[in-house]
C-alpha positions as CSV (number, residue, x, y, z in Angstrom):
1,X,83.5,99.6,60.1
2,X,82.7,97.0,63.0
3,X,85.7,97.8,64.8
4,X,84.8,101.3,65.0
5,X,81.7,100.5,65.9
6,X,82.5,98.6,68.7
7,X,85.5,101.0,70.0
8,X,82.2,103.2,69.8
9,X,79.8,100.5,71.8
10,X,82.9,100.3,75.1
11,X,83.2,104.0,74.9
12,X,79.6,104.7,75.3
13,X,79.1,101.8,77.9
14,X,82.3,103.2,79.9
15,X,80.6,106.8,79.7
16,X,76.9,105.0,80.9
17,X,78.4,103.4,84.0
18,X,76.6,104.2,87.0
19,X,78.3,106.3,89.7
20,X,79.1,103.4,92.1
21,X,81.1,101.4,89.2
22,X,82.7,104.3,87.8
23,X,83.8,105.5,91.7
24,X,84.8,102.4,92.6
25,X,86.4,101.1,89.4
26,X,90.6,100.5,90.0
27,X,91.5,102.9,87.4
28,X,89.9,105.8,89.2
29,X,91.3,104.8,92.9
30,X,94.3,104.9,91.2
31,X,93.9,108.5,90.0
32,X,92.7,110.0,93.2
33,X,95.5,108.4,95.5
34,X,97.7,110.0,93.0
35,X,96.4,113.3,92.9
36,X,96.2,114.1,96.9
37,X,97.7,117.5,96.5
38,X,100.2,117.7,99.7
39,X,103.2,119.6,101.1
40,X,104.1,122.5,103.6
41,X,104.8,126.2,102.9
42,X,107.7,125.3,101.1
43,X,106.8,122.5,98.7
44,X,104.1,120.8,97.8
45,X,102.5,118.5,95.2
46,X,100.9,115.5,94.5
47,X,101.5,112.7,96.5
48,X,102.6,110.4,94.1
49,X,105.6,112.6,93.6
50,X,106.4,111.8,97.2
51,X,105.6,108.2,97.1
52,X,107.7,107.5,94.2
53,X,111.0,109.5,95.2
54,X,110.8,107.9,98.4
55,X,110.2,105.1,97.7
56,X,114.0,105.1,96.5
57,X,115.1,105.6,99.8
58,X,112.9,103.2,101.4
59,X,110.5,105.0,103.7
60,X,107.8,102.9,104.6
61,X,104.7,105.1,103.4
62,X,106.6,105.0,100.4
63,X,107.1,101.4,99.6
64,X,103.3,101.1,101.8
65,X,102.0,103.1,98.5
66,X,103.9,101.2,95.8
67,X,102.4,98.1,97.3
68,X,99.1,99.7,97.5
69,X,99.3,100.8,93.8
70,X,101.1,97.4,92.8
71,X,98.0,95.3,93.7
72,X,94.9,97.7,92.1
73,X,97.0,97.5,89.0
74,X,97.1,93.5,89.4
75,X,93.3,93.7,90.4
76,X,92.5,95.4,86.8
77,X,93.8,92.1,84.9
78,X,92.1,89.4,87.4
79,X,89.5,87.5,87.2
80,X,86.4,89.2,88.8
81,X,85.6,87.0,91.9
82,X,89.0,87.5,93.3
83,X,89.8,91.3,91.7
84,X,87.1,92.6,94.7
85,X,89.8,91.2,97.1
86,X,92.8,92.4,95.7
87,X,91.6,95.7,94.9
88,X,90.2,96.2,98.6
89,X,94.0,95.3,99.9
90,X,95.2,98.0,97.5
91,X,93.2,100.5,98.9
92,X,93.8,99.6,102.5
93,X,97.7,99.9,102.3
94,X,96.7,103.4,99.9
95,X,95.0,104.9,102.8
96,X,97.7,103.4,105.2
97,X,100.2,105.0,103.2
98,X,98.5,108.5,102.9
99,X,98.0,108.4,107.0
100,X,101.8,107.5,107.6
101,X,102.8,110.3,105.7
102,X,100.6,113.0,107.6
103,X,101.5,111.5,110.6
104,X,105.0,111.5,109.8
105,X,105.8,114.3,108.1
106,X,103.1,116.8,109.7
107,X,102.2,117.1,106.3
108,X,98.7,118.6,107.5
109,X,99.9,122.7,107.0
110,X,99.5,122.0,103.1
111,X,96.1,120.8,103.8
112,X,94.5,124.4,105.0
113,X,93.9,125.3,101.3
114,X,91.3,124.0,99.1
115,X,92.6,121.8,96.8
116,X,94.0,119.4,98.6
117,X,91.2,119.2,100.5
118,X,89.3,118.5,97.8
119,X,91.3,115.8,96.4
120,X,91.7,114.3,99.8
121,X,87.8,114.2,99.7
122,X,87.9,112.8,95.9
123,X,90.1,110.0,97.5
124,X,87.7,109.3,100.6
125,X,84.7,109.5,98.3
126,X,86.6,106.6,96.2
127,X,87.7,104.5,99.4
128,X,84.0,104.5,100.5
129,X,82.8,103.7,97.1
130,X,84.9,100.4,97.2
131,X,84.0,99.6,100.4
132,X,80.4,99.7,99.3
133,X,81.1,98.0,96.7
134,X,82.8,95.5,98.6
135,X,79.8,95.1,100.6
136,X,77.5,94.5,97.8
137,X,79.4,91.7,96.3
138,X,79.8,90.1,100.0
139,X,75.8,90.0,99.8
140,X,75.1,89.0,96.9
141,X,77.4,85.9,97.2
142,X,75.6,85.1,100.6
């Protein structure tokens, strides 16, 4: 009964987080790098589906991303002073990946629909949710 009721108690206090935590929280950066919705008029797809078949044949926006996703994973099982770090330097080589592959690849016709737009926005919103995040933690240690 008490382990129910505490699955219960994390659920609800997971579902209660305010929307700077919940935006800014690894797990979510995670999702929204994955999900940029990219390609041209022949294929398309999520990014990650990119990032992980390249990565194979060692293009650097590829192995960038890996990186990227390597160190928010990491920065889920730290300890919370340093995870801040960690998951900042995830984000940045994320974004640096995602730009390296538009540049690249002129991956921008894709981008005229909706969707990816959207996702590409979810992705932003998550990057500048960090950041403030970031930010706020910096202060509050001052």
């Amino acid at each position: 009964m008490d382990r129910v009721t505490n699955k219960s108690k994390s659920i609800l206090k997971f579902t209660a987080m305010k929307p700077l935590q919940f935006f800014s929280h690894p797990l979510m950066q995670l999702f929204s790098f994955s999900i940029i919705m990219v390609g041209s008029s022949n294929f398309g797809g999520p990014f990650i589906y990119f990032v992980f078949f390249a990565t194979a044949q060692g293009y650097g926006y590829a192995v960038t991303g890996m990186l990227g996703i390597a160190l928010t994973i990491v920065s889920t099982v730290m300890r919370a002073n340093r995870s801040l770090n960690v998951q900042l330097s995830g984000l940045g080589l994320m974004c640096l990946s995602f730009g390296w592959f538009v540049i690249g690849n002129r991956a921008r016709a894709g981008m005229r629909d909706v969707l990816p737009f959207l996702t590409i926005l979810l992705f932003v919103g998550v990057c500048v949710a960090v950041v403030t995040k970031g930010i706020e933690v910096h202060r509050r240690e001052q």
